[in-house]
Amino acid sequence: GPGPYAALARAIYGTPPTRRAAATTTGPERKDLLQLYKAVALANLHGHVLDTFTTIAWSTLGYVEDRAVDVEHRHFMEVFRHWCDDNDIPCAAIWTKERGDKHGLHSHILACVPYHLQTAYRVWAKGALERRTGQALLRPTWNQATPKVSTLHISDPKGGRADWENQWEVFHYM
């Protein structure tokens, strides 16, 4: 539906792609951008800051076809929802998939992961991808620039506090 909770659900669960993939991503369409904005605003309204930024470079795991990446991305988001439930936190997150020269088709996920669960989230995310693919990840990195391609990169809030400003800076990047 058109309501705010439906917008949040679409931002979390995604919607099927409706256009052909381009060689590189040119940015979200206006309606998609508005949907993402509403999802972040709704999360903020409920006191949740989306301040943990995760990037997954699927090509480093051998997934280069759009359909295969879509399946793996959806699986990751599904097990992330279970991880949130297991840790008794709301699953507040938005995501996009981007195609670029450096990472190929990759996912960006901006989520609310409380500071006290940051280490557990990093361990879980790495393990979830390794269990699913049966492969070790290529140079997973935390909170640093990625000069080379890595499978998993996670940036989280600094100093143990929710970072409202950073949330919107990352949103702008996405």
PDB file of C-alpha atoms in Angstrom:
ATOM      1  CA  GLY A   1       0.000   0.000   0.000  1.00  0.00           C
ATOM      2  CA  PRO A   2       0.949   3.679  -0.038  1.00  0.00           C
ATOM      3  CA  GLY A   3       1.219   4.161   3.745  1.00  0.00           C
ATOM      4  CA  PRO A   4       4.388   4.799   5.779  1.00  0.00           C
ATOM      5  CA  TYR A   5       4.608   1.258   7.153  1.00  0.00           C
ATOM      6  CA  ALA A   6       4.276  -0.151   3.651  1.00  0.00           C
ATOM      7  CA  ALA A   7       7.063   2.192   2.532  1.00  0.00           C
ATOM      8  CA  LEU A   8       9.285   0.915   5.350  1.00  0.00           C
ATOM      9  CA  ALA A   9       8.439  -2.702   4.458  1.00  0.00           C
ATOM     10  CA  ARG A  10       9.297  -2.075   0.792  1.00  0.00           C
ATOM     11  CA  ALA A  11      12.565  -0.406   1.810  1.00  0.00           C
ATOM     12  CA  ILE A  12      13.468  -3.381   4.001  1.00  0.00           C
ATOM     13  CA  TYR A  13      12.206  -6.220   1.806  1.00  0.00           C
ATOM     14  CA  GLY A  14      12.700  -4.564  -1.548  1.00  0.00           C
ATOM     15  CA  THR A  15      10.604  -4.665  -4.680  1.00  0.00           C
ATOM     16  CA  PRO A  16      11.251  -6.599  -7.872  1.00  0.00           C
ATOM     17  CA  PRO A  17      13.336  -4.734 -10.442  1.00  0.00           C
ATOM     18  CA  THR A  18      11.267  -3.194 -13.236  1.00  0.00           C
ATOM     19  CA  ARG A  19      13.947  -1.965 -15.613  1.00  0.00           C
ATOM     20  CA  ARG A  20      16.897  -3.453 -17.449  1.00  0.00           C
ATOM     21  CA  ALA A  21      20.284  -3.270 -15.762  1.00  0.00           C
ATOM     22  CA  ALA A  22      22.646  -0.636 -17.071  1.00  0.00           C
ATOM     23  CA  ALA A  23      26.405  -1.042 -17.402  1.00  0.00           C
ATOM     24  CA  THR A  24      26.827   1.202 -14.344  1.00  0.00           C
ATOM     25  CA  THR A  25      24.300   2.521 -11.890  1.00  0.00           C
ATOM     26  CA  THR A  26      23.129   6.062 -12.541  1.00  0.00           C
ATOM     27  CA  GLY A  27      21.247   6.547  -9.244  1.00  0.00           C
ATOM     28  CA  PRO A  28      17.802   5.747  -7.959  1.00  0.00           C
ATOM     29  CA  GLU A  29      14.690   7.015  -9.673  1.00  0.00           C
ATOM     30  CA  ARG A  30      12.769   9.762  -7.897  1.00  0.00           C
ATOM     31  CA  LYS A  31      10.060   7.412  -6.605  1.00  0.00           C
ATOM     32  CA  ASP A  32      12.687   5.025  -5.183  1.00  0.00           C
ATOM     33  CA  LEU A  33      14.550   7.892  -3.520  1.00  0.00           C
ATOM     34  CA  LEU A  34      11.321   9.123  -1.928  1.00  0.00           C
ATOM     35  CA  GLN A  35      10.563   5.601  -0.675  1.00  0.00           C
ATOM     36  CA  LEU A  36      14.011   5.309   0.913  1.00  0.00           C
ATOM     37  CA  TYR A  37      13.705   8.777   2.462  1.00  0.00           C
ATOM     38  CA  LYS A  38      10.318   7.908   3.993  1.00  0.00           C
ATOM     39  CA  ALA A  39      11.731   4.677   5.422  1.00  0.00           C
ATOM     40  CA  VAL A  40      14.625   6.505   7.123  1.00  0.00           C
ATOM     41  CA  ALA A  41      12.294   9.208   8.414  1.00  0.00           C
ATOM     42  CA  LEU A  42       9.902   6.592   9.825  1.00  0.00           C
ATOM     43  CA  ALA A  43      12.754   4.752  11.523  1.00  0.00           C
ATOM     44  CA  ASN A  44      13.915   8.069  13.024  1.00  0.00           C
ATOM     45  CA  LEU A  45      10.372   8.848  14.161  1.00  0.00           C
ATOM     46  CA  HIS A  46      10.493   5.616  16.177  1.00  0.00           C
ATOM     47  CA  GLY A  47      13.914   6.533  17.621  1.00  0.00           C
ATOM     48  CA  HIS A  48      16.044   4.306  15.385  1.00  0.00           C
ATOM     49  CA  VAL A  49      19.114   5.756  13.676  1.00  0.00           C
ATOM     50  CA  LEU A  50      20.367   3.938  10.580  1.00  0.00           C
ATOM     51  CA  ASP A  51      24.046   4.387  11.342  1.00  0.00           C
ATOM     52  CA  THR A  52      25.679   1.093  10.379  1.00  0.00           C
ATOM     53  CA  PHE A  53      26.694   0.968   6.712  1.00  0.00           C
ATOM     54  CA  THR A  54      27.418  -2.412   5.131  1.00  0.00           C
ATOM     55  CA  THR A  55      28.692  -3.044   1.606  1.00  0.00           C
ATOM     56  CA  ILE A  56      28.791  -6.541   0.084  1.00  0.00           C
ATOM     57  CA  ALA A  57      30.741  -7.003  -3.170  1.00  0.00           C
ATOM     58  CA  TRP A  58      29.049 -10.079  -4.604  1.00  0.00           C
ATOM     59  CA  SER A  59      31.518 -10.522  -7.470  1.00  0.00           C
ATOM     60  CA  THR A  60      34.260 -11.444  -4.964  1.00  0.00           C
ATOM     61  CA  LEU A  61      32.121 -14.480  -4.124  1.00  0.00           C
ATOM     62  CA  GLY A  62      31.578 -15.390  -7.775  1.00  0.00           C
ATOM     63  CA  TYR A  63      28.108 -13.839  -8.159  1.00  0.00           C
ATOM     64  CA  VAL A  64      28.071 -11.658 -11.257  1.00  0.00           C
ATOM     65  CA  GLU A  65      24.683 -12.375 -12.848  1.00  0.00           C
ATOM     66  CA  ASP A  66      21.882 -10.022 -11.789  1.00  0.00           C
ATOM     67  CA  ARG A  67      19.536 -12.882 -10.870  1.00  0.00           C
ATOM     68  CA  ALA A  68      22.149 -14.642  -8.700  1.00  0.00           C
ATOM     69  CA  VAL A  69      23.027 -11.407  -6.894  1.00  0.00           C
ATOM     70  CA  ASP A  70      19.336 -10.738  -6.292  1.00  0.00           C
ATOM     71  CA  VAL A  71      18.876 -14.189  -4.721  1.00  0.00           C
ATOM     72  CA  GLU A  72      21.940 -13.810  -2.492  1.00  0.00           C
ATOM     73  CA  HIS A  73      21.048 -10.252  -1.473  1.00  0.00           C
ATOM     74  CA  ARG A  74      17.498 -11.285  -0.539  1.00  0.00           C
ATOM     75  CA  HIS A  75      18.838 -14.227   1.440  1.00  0.00           C
ATOM     76  CA  PHE A  76      21.228 -11.964   3.359  1.00  0.00           C
ATOM     77  CA  MET A  77      18.397  -9.545   4.190  1.00  0.00           C
ATOM     78  CA  GLU A  78      16.192 -12.427   5.339  1.00  0.00           C
ATOM     79  CA  VAL A  79      18.819 -13.836   7.694  1.00  0.00           C
ATOM     80  CA  PHE A  80      19.552 -10.275   8.868  1.00  0.00           C
ATOM     81  CA  ARG A  81      15.887  -9.976   9.874  1.00  0.00           C
ATOM     82  CA  HIS A  82      16.270 -13.209  11.867  1.00  0.00           C
ATOM     83  CA  TRP A  83      19.462 -11.884  13.491  1.00  0.00           C
ATOM     84  CA  CYS A  84      17.587  -8.738  14.531  1.00  0.00           C
ATOM     85  CA  ASP A  85      14.765 -10.843  15.995  1.00  0.00           C
ATOM     86  CA  ASP A  86      17.266 -13.068  17.836  1.00  0.00           C
ATOM     87  CA  ASN A  87      18.890  -9.945  19.324  1.00  0.00           C
ATOM     88  CA  ASP A  88      15.545  -8.362  20.197  1.00  0.00           C
ATOM     89  CA  ILE A  89      16.092  -5.264  18.065  1.00  0.00           C
ATOM     90  CA  PRO A  90      13.877  -3.815  15.330  1.00  0.00           C
ATOM     91  CA  CYS A  91      14.939  -4.582  11.788  1.00  0.00           C
ATOM     92  CA  ALA A  92      15.240  -1.001  10.601  1.00  0.00           C
ATOM     93  CA  ALA A  93      17.251  -0.886   7.376  1.00  0.00           C
ATOM     94  CA  ILE A  94      17.276   0.363   3.810  1.00  0.00           C
ATOM     95  CA  TRP A  95      19.309  -1.005   0.934  1.00  0.00           C
ATOM     96  CA  THR A  96      20.290  -0.399  -2.644  1.00  0.00           C
ATOM     97  CA  LYS A  97      22.193  -2.400  -5.207  1.00  0.00           C
ATOM     98  CA  GLU A  98      24.732  -0.589  -7.323  1.00  0.00           C
ATOM     99  CA  ARG A  99      26.786  -1.578 -10.347  1.00  0.00           C
ATOM    100  CA  GLY A 100      30.225  -0.022 -10.564  1.00  0.00           C
ATOM    101  CA  ASP A 101      33.591  -0.552 -12.189  1.00  0.00           C
ATOM    102  CA  LYS A 102      35.408  -1.439  -8.955  1.00  0.00           C
ATOM    103  CA  HIS A 103      32.935  -3.755  -7.185  1.00  0.00           C
ATOM    104  CA  GLY A 104      30.620  -4.880  -9.985  1.00  0.00           C
ATOM    105  CA  LEU A 105      27.062  -5.414  -8.720  1.00  0.00           C
ATOM    106  CA  HIS A 106      27.126  -4.855  -4.970  1.00  0.00           C
ATOM    107  CA  SER A 107      24.744  -4.138  -2.104  1.00  0.00           C
ATOM    108  CA  HIS A 108      24.705  -1.166   0.244  1.00  0.00           C
ATOM    109  CA  ILE A 109      22.745  -1.645   3.455  1.00  0.00           C
ATOM    110  CA  LEU A 110      22.156   1.127   5.985  1.00  0.00           C
ATOM    111  CA  ALA A 111      20.795  -0.324   9.224  1.00  0.00           C
ATOM    112  CA  CYS A 112      20.156   0.380  12.868  1.00  0.00           C
ATOM    113  CA  VAL A 113      22.548  -1.810  14.851  1.00  0.00           C
ATOM    114  CA  PRO A 114      22.943  -0.666  18.466  1.00  0.00           C
ATOM    115  CA  TYR A 115      26.517   0.079  19.489  1.00  0.00           C
ATOM    116  CA  HIS A 116      26.650  -2.769  22.016  1.00  0.00           C
ATOM    117  CA  LEU A 117      25.898  -5.226  19.164  1.00  0.00           C
ATOM    118  CA  GLN A 118      28.399  -3.873  16.617  1.00  0.00           C
ATOM    119  CA  THR A 119      31.031  -6.550  17.185  1.00  0.00           C
ATOM    120  CA  ALA A 120      28.399  -9.286  17.199  1.00  0.00           C
ATOM    121  CA  TYR A 121      26.977  -7.906  13.937  1.00  0.00           C
ATOM    122  CA  ARG A 122      30.378  -7.915  12.211  1.00  0.00           C
ATOM    123  CA  VAL A 123      31.032 -11.505  13.331  1.00  0.00           C
ATOM    124  CA  TRP A 124      27.529 -12.561  12.310  1.00  0.00           C
ATOM    125  CA  ALA A 125      27.630 -10.857   8.862  1.00  0.00           C
ATOM    126  CA  LYS A 126      30.983 -12.422   7.995  1.00  0.00           C
ATOM    127  CA  GLY A 127      29.796 -15.838   9.180  1.00  0.00           C
ATOM    128  CA  ALA A 128      26.453 -15.581   7.394  1.00  0.00           C
ATOM    129  CA  LEU A 129      28.157 -14.900   4.055  1.00  0.00           C
ATOM    130  CA  GLU A 130      30.778 -17.607   4.566  1.00  0.00           C
ATOM    131  CA  ARG A 131      28.176 -20.214   5.582  1.00  0.00           C
ATOM    132  CA  ARG A 132      25.957 -19.370   2.617  1.00  0.00           C
ATOM    133  CA  THR A 133      28.753 -19.445   0.028  1.00  0.00           C
ATOM    134  CA  GLY A 134      31.166 -21.935   1.568  1.00  0.00           C
ATOM    135  CA  GLN A 135      33.988 -19.465   0.881  1.00  0.00           C
ATOM    136  CA  ALA A 136      36.245 -17.257   2.960  1.00  0.00           C
ATOM    137  CA  LEU A 137      35.607 -13.557   2.408  1.00  0.00           C
ATOM    138  CA  LEU A 138      38.125 -11.393   0.582  1.00  0.00           C
ATOM    139  CA  ARG A 139      39.666  -8.891   3.043  1.00  0.00           C
ATOM    140  CA  PRO A 140      36.677  -7.995   5.231  1.00  0.00           C
ATOM    141  CA  THR A 141      37.205  -4.495   6.633  1.00  0.00           C
ATOM    142  CA  TRP A 142      35.725  -2.449   9.450  1.00  0.00           C
ATOM    143  CA  ASN A 143      35.674   1.329   9.768  1.00  0.00           C
ATOM    144  CA  GLN A 144      38.377   2.173   7.260  1.00  0.00           C
ATOM    145  CA  ALA A 145      38.753   3.150   3.661  1.00  0.00           C
ATOM    146  CA  THR A 146      38.820   0.244   1.237  1.00  0.00           C
ATOM    147  CA  PRO A 147      41.723   0.885  -1.142  1.00  0.00           C
ATOM    148  CA  LYS A 148      41.269  -2.568  -2.645  1.00  0.00           C
ATOM    149  CA  VAL A 149      38.166  -4.607  -3.246  1.00  0.00           C
ATOM    150  CA  SER A 150      36.873  -6.511  -0.236  1.00  0.00           C
ATOM    151  CA  THR A 151      33.815  -8.739   0.035  1.00  0.00           C
ATOM    152  CA  LEU A 152      32.408  -7.135   3.164  1.00  0.00           C
ATOM    153  CA  HIS A 153      32.911  -3.623   4.501  1.00  0.00           C
ATOM    154  CA  ILE A 154      31.097  -2.357   7.608  1.00  0.00           C
ATOM    155  CA  SER A 155      31.245   1.186   8.996  1.00  0.00           C
ATOM    156  CA  ASP A 156      29.574   1.753  12.339  1.00  0.00           C
ATOM    157  CA  PRO A 157      29.009   4.729  14.647  1.00  0.00           C
ATOM    158  CA  LYS A 158      32.055   6.099  16.397  1.00  0.00           C
ATOM    159  CA  GLY A 159      32.179   6.615  20.142  1.00  0.00           C
ATOM    160  CA  GLY A 160      29.144   4.509  20.982  1.00  0.00           C
ATOM    161  CA  ARG A 161      26.560   7.072  20.017  1.00  0.00           C
ATOM    162  CA  ALA A 162      23.953   7.104  17.300  1.00  0.00           C
ATOM    163  CA  ASP A 163      25.049   9.411  14.513  1.00  0.00           C
ATOM    164  CA  TRP A 164      22.029  11.160  12.987  1.00  0.00           C
ATOM    165  CA  GLU A 165      24.153  13.350  10.728  1.00  0.00           C
ATOM    166  CA  ASN A 166      26.205  10.467   9.349  1.00  0.00           C
ATOM    167  CA  GLN A 167      22.998   8.567   8.620  1.00  0.00           C
ATOM    168  CA  TRP A 168      21.910  11.289   6.199  1.00  0.00           C
ATOM    169  CA  GLU A 169      25.391  11.613   4.664  1.00  0.00           C
ATOM    170  CA  VAL A 170      25.371   7.883   3.882  1.00  0.00           C
ATOM    171  CA  PHE A 171      21.796   8.172   2.629  1.00  0.00           C
ATOM    172  CA  HIS A 172      22.976  10.863   0.227  1.00  0.00           C
ATOM    173  CA  TYR A 173      25.774   8.564  -0.972  1.00  0.00           C
ATOM    174  CA  MET A 174      23.366   5.677  -1.528  1.00  0.00           C
TER     175      MET A 174
END
